[in-house]
Each structure stands twice: as structure tokens, then as C-alpha cells.
Amino acid sequence: MGCFSLRPLLLLAFFLPLLLLVECRVRHYKFNVVRRNYTRLCHSKPIVTVNGLFPGPILYAREDDNVLVKVTNHVNYNVTIHWHGVRQLRTGWSDGPAYITQCPIRPGQSYTYNFTVTGQRGTLFWHAHILWLRVTLHGAIVILPKLGVPYPFPKPHDEVVVLLGEWWNSDVEAVINEALASGRAPNVSDAHTINGYPGPMPGCPSKGEFKLEVDPGKTYLLRIINAALNEELFFGVSQHNLTVVEVDAAYVKPFSTNTIVISPGQTTNVLLHTNQGGGGRFMVAASTFLDTMIVAVDNATATGVVHYKGTTDSVATTFQVSLPSRNSTNEANKFIESLHSLNSKEYPAAVPQRIDHSLLFTVGLGIQPCPTCMNGSRAAASINNISFVLPTTALLQAHYFNVSGVFTDDFPAKPPVAFNYTGTPPTNIVAANGTRLYRLPFNSTVELVLQDTSFIAPESHPVHLHGFNFFAVGHGIGNFDPKNDPKKYNLVDAVERNTIGVPSGGWTAIRFRADNPGVWFMHCHLEVHTTWGLKMAFIVDDGKGPNQSLLPPPSDLPTC
Ligand code: C2O
């Protein structure tokens, strides 16, 4: 894909000067999906991993690199891997969501994901995109800037991945299957984790915790990822401010904060200045942010430590961190409103100014009848009152090969009935099922207002769009007002991301350009809501230009 493999060249010192000229290269990875026993919370169980690692291996690439990952499935589940936030320009076949862009890799089978990283640099992550396997099947993606291109902030002394996740003592697939059979909400996790470790917990003094050894007087780049299934998180380091420099692999105007808010699917790069002259051990912590009432939550705080070299390894951390309380909407908003695109000459924010498709999507919970369930009904979730049903063949194949009967392209641009979305819910909150997509011409511009509903309970929904970055131009509490709210939009330096929190009982407006042909999933990144149907997909048609069409499928693409 316009890249040369450097491997043969490396053998020839003669060609060494060429290395400086070649800007991109091919990177090969092998991901073997295998079960391994892991012990956390004094509880041992087999988990599904890549190469036996939890969290999984870090995938390194440089902007413009061609990345090839051969995934081989050695477990008894179907598997797919998604490269969350990688735009996959024209390579939708490598995006990964099961039954959206590909059929699953069956036990014993392999598939090679093949994509080029274009116009992105920073932190993203990869994760399984089928069932609830991503609970342990995930790892960081680190995209370095092109050779010779510096960061737009002072070069850090060192860089560390800080991956936040969840640990469940029980088998997660059993948890969700039971929930689906009963119609009720699934159990919550038993602990949060930092790079796989919860830290000391009641009843289980730690057998290991996240520990970052630092030199005093330096700057460290923390690449923070929320890979949890169902929980938005606060994160902080005691006695240290964090300077936010990038989110979702897009640079932001640096700002200082003591707490970050990070939703499942989001990534945040921060600079940590080790400016505590006296040294010491400082607590690192991650705890849940959830500002709705009736939803069960994992209240365990994951902890780790920033350890200044030369400090004695005493049992307890000298400096404890205090994070905002679980329902601290104010703290969360303060953070979210501080985010702005860097919007410099090198990294301009291309916020679409003129809009071709103006969409209003309600997102929320609901119920559906279920004769076999405990109360005769089951929890559901929907967008514009459609609870999305995955097909049994992949949508991208159906689109590319013109297979009829798999989906329709009549997803409604507006809610089927207008009502007071955030007021007292209407009596009928039964969602319809459907596999309906919204069609966009190549290069059209889209404004999408995501409006939370108060069905069951208002709740924050971190919505993730595949295939694109978007600009978050506005947000508010209550119902979106199409007359007055757009006047307050930020169309200059709105933050650019791939996952955005729709506030509890509020709305978020995003804009993007449909410049990537293919079928692109959009869903709530709380796994339980995805399972319940809070998902849909866009079809973006091919353009007429030479580089504006979806590439043909690879020969090893799995079949259903
Ligand atoms: Cu990170 Cu469709 O997901």
C-alpha cells in the first residue's frame, strides 16, 4: 500500500542512508488467541488472551505504516479484533466488528488484518469485537508521529501505557448469557484494574499492583486507555497535576487538571511532571463515574503507585489520592469542557461548516416483551426507537456484493415520534427491532445530535463511531433546541474524537465528513447497552475519484 518493507534492506548496511528517506514501513504482528490462567483478587480462572498476555501486547506503529496482524483463533469462541479509532480508509474489511464488516474467525482459523495508519498519531487500542470477549482481549495501540516530526509538546523523558479495565471473578460470557435469559441487567465487575492489576483490595492484599518508577524532575507521557466494559472512570495521581495533550489520537490544546474523565473507548495522553522534590510514593487511582440512580455499579477503586526512585518500598503509599465522588457530574463537565482541538497550522481542525445531512438520534434504554423472561419483559436499548439486530452475514459483504435481504437503508433521520425526550417517559417505551442503516453519499457532511432519553433511567452513553473522527461541536442538558443550541456551537476548535459521552438527560452534537467508503458501526461503548441494541450503522457509498472506493475484500476474509 505505497509502503516498502524495510526488512531486506536492514541486512544491507550499504543501503542504510536509504532508511532516512523511506518514511513508512510494513509492521508484522502475530496475535494468537489462547486461554491462560490468571489470578486476580485471590481468584484464579482461565481467560481469553492474545499471546497469553493480559492486558494484551502493545501494537506499535508510525504514522503512514502498513500494519499486518495475523490473528489465529485457538479458543472455542468465534473471534474478531477491532482496531478502535484506526480510520481504516478504504479498508473496512479490517475494521473488525463481527457481522458488520466481517464474519468471525472461527476456532482453528486465521485472518490477517491489513491496514495503513493515515493522518493519525497518538494512543488508541485494539479489542475483540464479538460477544463480551473484549473484557480480557484488548491492548494498546501506540502510533508515533512520522520520523523526524516532533510532538507539539516538550519531548517526554519516558512514555508509559496505562490501561484501565475491569476484572470479573466469574466467567463474563456466562454473566451476560444469564442476563439475556432472565431479561434483567447483568452483574457488575468485581474490580477495576490498572494494567491488569486492581491493587490491594479488602480480603485480598495485593499480589502485585501497577507501579511506575520515576526519576524526579522529569516529564512522563502517560497513554491512558479505558478498556473497561461498562464503566466510565475518573483517573488521577495524588499530589500531581496532569497536562492533557491528546485524546483519541488527536492533539488538544494542553490544559492542566488533577482528574481526568475517560469513557470506555476513549484514550487520553497526559504529561506527568515528577516535581515532588522530596520524592515518595504517590497513589494512582481509577474509580467509577456514574451520575444516574438506579444502575448497579462496581464501586471498587483500582490503585497503583508512582514511586520516586530512591524512596524505600514501604507497605503503604505515602500520599493517597482523592477522586471525585461517583456521581460528580460537575467534575466530569469541567474536564469535558476543557477539551479543544490543538487547531495549529500543522494540525488544523477541519470542522465541517456546511451540513448535508442533519440527523437527530435518540439514544436510551427501554423494554421489549419476552414471554420466557422473569417479568415477561426484557431490558432493551435503541437508537431512534430501533433496537439493532445483528445479521447472520456481514453487512459489508452484503453491501459490496449486493446481497439483498440482509439490511435496509431506511434508518430514520429523526425519531419516529417527537416527544419530551428527557421528561416523564411516554407509556409505551417498547423498541422495534431492525437491521436498518443510514446511507451517506461519499464526502457528504453530517451533523448528528445524539439525544439521551429518560426511558427507565437517563444515563450517560459513550457513543463510538467507526471509520471516522468527528468534532464535538456542542452539548447540553435537557432536550436539544434546534433553534438556539446551534448558535452556541464551537465550529472553530471543537475537540476531535471517535467516542463521545452523551450526558445523562442531555445531548451532544457531532459533525463529520463521510470521506471513507464502507459500512461503519456506531454504538454505545458500554458493552451491556450494545448487547441490548444501542447500535446502528452508516453506509458510505463509493466516490467517483480514483481513491474513493472501498478496496476489494482480502482473499482470507472469513465466511459466515
Ligand atoms: Cu471499541 Cu465498536 O468499538
mmCIF file with all atom_site columns, N, CA, C and O in Angstrom, residues 19 45 176 245 306 351 394 473 475 534:
data_model
loop_
_atom_site.group_PDB
_atom_site.id
_atom_site.type_symbol
_atom_site.label_atom_id
_atom_site.label_alt_id
_atom_site.label_comp_id
_atom_site.label_asym_id
_atom_site.label_entity_id
_atom_site.label_seq_id
_atom_site.pdbx_PDB_ins_code
_atom_site.Cartn_x
_atom_site.Cartn_y
_atom_site.Cartn_z
_atom_site.occupancy
_atom_site.B_iso_or_equiv
_atom_site.pdbx_formal_charge
_atom_site.auth_seq_id
_atom_site.auth_comp_id
_atom_site.auth_asym_id
_atom_site.auth_atom_id
_atom_site.pdbx_PDB_model_num
ATOM 1  N N  . LEU A 1 19  ? 17.353  4.478   4.750  1.00 0.00 ? 19  LEU A N  1
ATOM 2  C CA . LEU A 1 19  ? 16.389  4.414   5.847  1.00 0.00 ? 19  LEU A CA 1
ATOM 3  C C  . LEU A 1 19  ? 15.818  5.789   6.148  1.00 0.00 ? 19  LEU A C  1
ATOM 4  O O  . LEU A 1 19  ? 14.680  5.945   6.535  1.00 0.00 ? 19  LEU A O  1
ATOM 5  N N  . LYS A 1 45  ? -8.645  -18.058 37.322 1.00 0.00 ? 45  LYS A N  1
ATOM 6  C CA . LYS A 1 45  ? -9.557  -18.589 36.300 1.00 0.00 ? 45  LYS A CA 1
ATOM 7  C C  . LYS A 1 45  ? -8.917  -18.482 34.923 1.00 0.00 ? 45  LYS A C  1
ATOM 8  O O  . LYS A 1 45  ? -8.026  -17.641 34.707 1.00 0.00 ? 45  LYS A O  1
ATOM 9  N N  . ILE A 1 176 ? -23.375 -12.541 30.957 1.00 0.00 ? 176 ILE A N  1
ATOM 10 C CA . ILE A 1 176 ? -24.271 -11.872 30.001 1.00 0.00 ? 176 ILE A CA 1
ATOM 11 C C  . ILE A 1 176 ? -25.334 -12.853 29.478 1.00 0.00 ? 176 ILE A C  1
ATOM 12 O O  . ILE A 1 176 ? -26.488 -12.472 29.260 1.00 0.00 ? 176 ILE A O  1
ATOM 13 N N  . VAL A 1 245 ? -2.740  16.385  26.655 1.00 0.00 ? 245 VAL A N  1
ATOM 14 C CA . VAL A 1 245 ? -2.184  16.842  25.368 1.00 0.00 ? 245 VAL A CA 1
ATOM 15 C C  . VAL A 1 245 ? -2.823  16.175  24.155 1.00 0.00 ? 245 VAL A C  1
ATOM 16 O O  . VAL A 1 245 ? -2.649  16.631  23.019 1.00 0.00 ? 245 VAL A O  1
ATOM 17 N N  . VAL A 1 306 ? 2.948   5.758   41.875 1.00 0.00 ? 306 VAL A N  1
ATOM 18 C CA . VAL A 1 306 ? 4.086   6.423   41.239 1.00 0.00 ? 306 VAL A CA 1
ATOM 19 C C  . VAL A 1 306 ? 5.176   6.462   42.297 1.00 0.00 ? 306 VAL A C  1
ATOM 20 O O  . VAL A 1 306 ? 4.992   7.056   43.359 1.00 0.00 ? 306 VAL A O  1
ATOM 21 N N  . VAL A 1 351 ? -13.359 21.291  11.012 1.00 0.00 ? 351 VAL A N  1
ATOM 22 C CA . VAL A 1 351 ? -14.764 21.142  11.417 1.00 0.00 ? 351 VAL A CA 1
ATOM 23 C C  . VAL A 1 351 ? -15.652 21.470  10.214 1.00 0.00 ? 351 VAL A C  1
ATOM 24 O O  . VAL A 1 351 ? -15.546 22.568  9.667  1.00 0.00 ? 351 VAL A O  1
ATOM 25 N N  . ALA A 1 394 ? -22.147 -10.723 7.188  1.00 0.00 ? 394 ALA A N  1
ATOM 26 C CA . ALA A 1 394 ? -21.619 -9.385  7.467  1.00 0.00 ? 394 ALA A CA 1
ATOM 27 C C  . ALA A 1 394 ? -22.224 -8.334  6.535  1.00 0.00 ? 394 ALA A C  1
ATOM 28 O O  . ALA A 1 394 ? -22.385 -8.562  5.330  1.00 0.00 ? 394 ALA A O  1
ATOM 29 N N  . VAL A 1 473 ? -19.220 19.476  18.600 1.00 0.00 ? 473 VAL A N  1
ATOM 30 C CA . VAL A 1 473 ? -19.434 20.922  18.454 1.00 0.00 ? 473 VAL A CA 1
ATOM 31 C C  . VAL A 1 473 ? -20.307 21.522  19.556 1.00 0.00 ? 473 VAL A C  1
ATOM 32 O O  . VAL A 1 473 ? -20.325 22.731  19.743 1.00 0.00 ? 473 VAL A O  1
ATOM 33 N N  . HIS A 1 475 ? -22.929 20.544  23.388 1.00 0.00 ? 475 HIS A N  1
ATOM 34 C CA . HIS A 1 475 ? -23.623 19.601  24.252 1.00 0.00 ? 475 HIS A CA 1
ATOM 35 C C  . HIS A 1 475 ? -24.446 20.380  25.266 1.00 0.00 ? 475 HIS A C  1
ATOM 36 O O  . HIS A 1 475 ? -24.213 21.584  25.471 1.00 0.00 ? 475 HIS A O  1
ATOM 37 N N  . LEU A 1 534 ? -28.267 -0.854  21.432 1.00 0.00 ? 534 LEU A N  1
ATOM 38 C CA . LEU A 1 534 ? -27.960 0.560   21.202 1.00 0.00 ? 534 LEU A CA 1
ATOM 39 C C  . LEU A 1 534 ? -26.837 0.660   20.179 1.00 0.00 ? 534 LEU A C  1
ATOM 40 O O  . LEU A 1 534 ? -25.675 0.908   20.512 1.00 0.00 ? 534 LEU A O  1
#
